[in-house]
Coordinates of C-alpha atoms in Angstrom, one line a residue:
M1 CA 102.6 108.0 78.0
T2 CA 100.4 110.9 79.1
L3 CA 102.0 114.0 80.7
F4 CA 100.4 115.3 83.9
P5 CA 101.4 118.5 85.7
A6 CA 102.2 118.5 89.4
P7 CA 102.2 122.1 90.5
A8 CA 104.1 123.7 93.4
K9 CA 102.3 125.6 96.2
L10 CA 103.0 128.4 98.6
N11 CA 101.5 128.9 102.0
L12 CA 100.4 132.5 102.1
F13 CA 100.3 132.3 105.9
L14 CA 100.4 129.5 108.4
H15 CA 98.9 129.6 111.9
V16 CA 99.4 126.7 114.3
V17 CA 96.3 126.6 116.4
G18 CA 96.8 123.4 118.3
R19 CA 98.2 119.9 118.4
R20 CA 96.6 116.5 118.1
P21 CA 97.4 113.6 120.5
D22 CA 99.3 111.9 117.6
G23 CA 101.7 114.9 117.3
Y24 CA 100.3 116.5 114.2
H25 CA 99.8 120.2 114.4
L26 CA 96.4 121.7 113.8
L27 CA 96.7 124.7 111.5
Q28 CA 95.1 127.3 109.4
T29 CA 96.7 128.3 106.1
V30 CA 96.0 129.4 102.6
F31 CA 97.5 127.2 99.9
R32 CA 98.1 129.0 96.6
F33 CA 99.1 127.0 93.5
L34 CA 101.9 128.1 91.2
D35 CA 102.1 127.8 87.4
F36 CA 105.4 125.9 87.9
G37 CA 106.2 122.4 89.2
D38 CA 107.1 118.9 88.4
S39 CA 105.5 116.8 85.6
L40 CA 104.8 113.1 85.5
E41 CA 104.5 110.8 82.5
I42 CA 102.2 108.0 83.4
S43 CA 100.8 105.0 81.5
S44 CA 98.8 102.0 82.5
R45 CA 100.3 98.5 82.4
P46 CA 98.2 95.3 82.2
D47 CA 100.5 93.2 84.4
G48 CA 99.9 94.9 87.8
D49 CA 103.5 96.1 88.2
I50 CA 104.2 99.6 89.4
R51 CA 107.5 100.8 87.8
L52 CA 109.3 104.0 88.5
L53 CA 111.2 104.9 85.3
S54 CA 113.1 107.7 86.9
P55 CA 113.7 106.7 90.5
L56 CA 115.1 109.4 92.9
P57 CA 118.7 108.7 93.9
G58 CA 118.8 107.0 97.3
V59 CA 115.0 106.7 97.7
P60 CA 113.8 103.1 97.7
N61 CA 110.4 102.4 96.0
E62 CA 108.7 101.8 99.4
S63 CA 109.6 105.4 100.4
D64 CA 108.9 107.1 97.1
L65 CA 105.6 109.0 97.3
C66 CA 104.7 108.3 93.6
W67 CA 105.2 104.6 94.0
R68 CA 103.3 104.6 97.4
A69 CA 100.4 106.6 95.8
A70 CA 100.1 104.1 93.0
R71 CA 100.3 101.1 95.3
L72 CA 97.8 102.6 97.7
L73 CA 95.3 103.2 95.0
Q74 CA 95.9 99.8 93.5
T75 CA 95.4 97.9 96.8
S76 CA 92.5 100.1 98.1
T77 CA 90.5 99.5 95.0
G78 CA 91.6 95.9 94.1
C79 CA 92.7 97.1 90.7
T80 CA 94.9 94.5 88.9
L81 CA 96.4 97.1 86.5
G82 CA 99.9 98.5 86.9
A83 CA 101.7 101.7 85.8
D84 CA 104.9 103.1 84.4
I85 CA 105.7 106.4 86.1
R86 CA 108.4 108.8 85.0
L87 CA 108.9 111.9 87.2
L88 CA 110.3 115.0 85.6
K89 CA 111.6 116.7 88.8
R90 CA 111.9 120.5 88.9
L91 CA 111.1 121.3 92.5
P92 CA 113.8 120.8 95.1
L93 CA 113.3 117.9 97.6
G94 CA 112.3 119.3 101.0
G95 CA 112.0 122.9 99.5
G96 CA 108.6 123.5 101.2
L97 CA 106.8 123.8 97.8
G98 CA 104.9 120.6 98.2
G99 CA 106.7 118.7 95.3
G100 CA 106.4 115.2 96.7
S101 CA 102.8 115.7 97.9
S102 CA 101.9 117.2 94.5
D103 CA 103.5 114.3 92.7
A104 CA 101.6 111.8 94.9
A105 CA 98.3 113.6 94.3
T106 CA 99.0 113.7 90.5
V107 CA 99.6 109.9 90.5
L108 CA 96.3 109.3 92.3
L109 CA 94.3 111.6 89.9
A110 CA 96.0 110.2 86.8
L111 CA 95.7 106.6 87.7
N112 CA 92.1 107.0 88.8
R113 CA 91.5 108.2 85.2
L114 CA 93.8 105.8 83.4
W115 CA 92.5 102.8 85.4
N116 CA 88.8 103.9 85.0
L117 CA 88.3 103.7 88.8
N118 CA 85.9 106.6 88.9
L119 CA 86.7 107.5 92.6
S120 CA 85.5 110.9 93.6
R121 CA 87.9 113.7 94.5
A122 CA 86.7 113.3 98.1
E123 CA 87.7 109.6 98.1
L124 CA 91.0 110.4 96.5
Q125 CA 91.6 113.2 99.1
S126 CA 91.0 110.7 101.9
L127 CA 93.5 108.2 100.4
G128 CA 95.9 111.1 99.9
L129 CA 95.8 112.0 103.5
R130 CA 97.3 108.6 104.3
L131 CA 100.3 109.6 102.3
G132 CA 100.8 113.1 103.8
A133 CA 99.0 116.2 105.1
D134 CA 99.5 118.3 101.9
V135 CA 98.4 115.6 99.4
P136 CA 94.6 116.3 99.8
V137 CA 94.9 120.0 98.7
F138 CA 96.7 118.9 95.5
V139 CA 93.9 116.4 94.9
F140 CA 91.4 119.2 95.6
G141 CA 93.1 121.0 92.7
R142 CA 92.8 124.6 93.5
S143 CA 93.9 127.2 96.0
A144 CA 92.2 126.7 99.3
F145 CA 91.9 127.8 102.9
A146 CA 92.9 124.8 105.0
E147 CA 92.3 123.7 108.5
G148 CA 92.8 120.5 110.6
V149 CA 96.2 119.1 109.5
G150 CA 95.5 120.6 106.1
E151 CA 92.7 118.3 105.0
V152 CA 89.6 120.5 105.7
L153 CA 89.5 122.6 102.6
T154 CA 87.5 125.6 101.4
P155 CA 88.1 127.1 97.9
W156 CA 90.0 130.3 97.9
T157 CA 90.1 132.8 95.1

């Protein structure tokens, strides 16, 4: 199994600038990554199964962002490979540090590499947005000024 980092993030500021008809808020924020977060051990499987080796208590697979990310990538690309995923959770659930979103983005990035899918970051960001508004910035992979629901990203130093 290969170990992949899933960093935490802070919002340095957050301005709500509107609301979309679907209820999502339009915002402006700066996401800053931290040198701390969760880690994931991920390996490819030849049989197509997506297995969570460390499921979160009380969270069924269909609701787990790591499982959902792997399944979304698998079905979106027609990939017949599977994965074993072990989450080493350090970030609190619902703590506002982006743990679940970072974990999902890390699964997308890792499996894109392990399954040799060669999707671009932009393609992975688009898939990630289907999982949650914070997932694209973690796929982006660096601190960013964000607009929209968080998916319009500009590098921030």
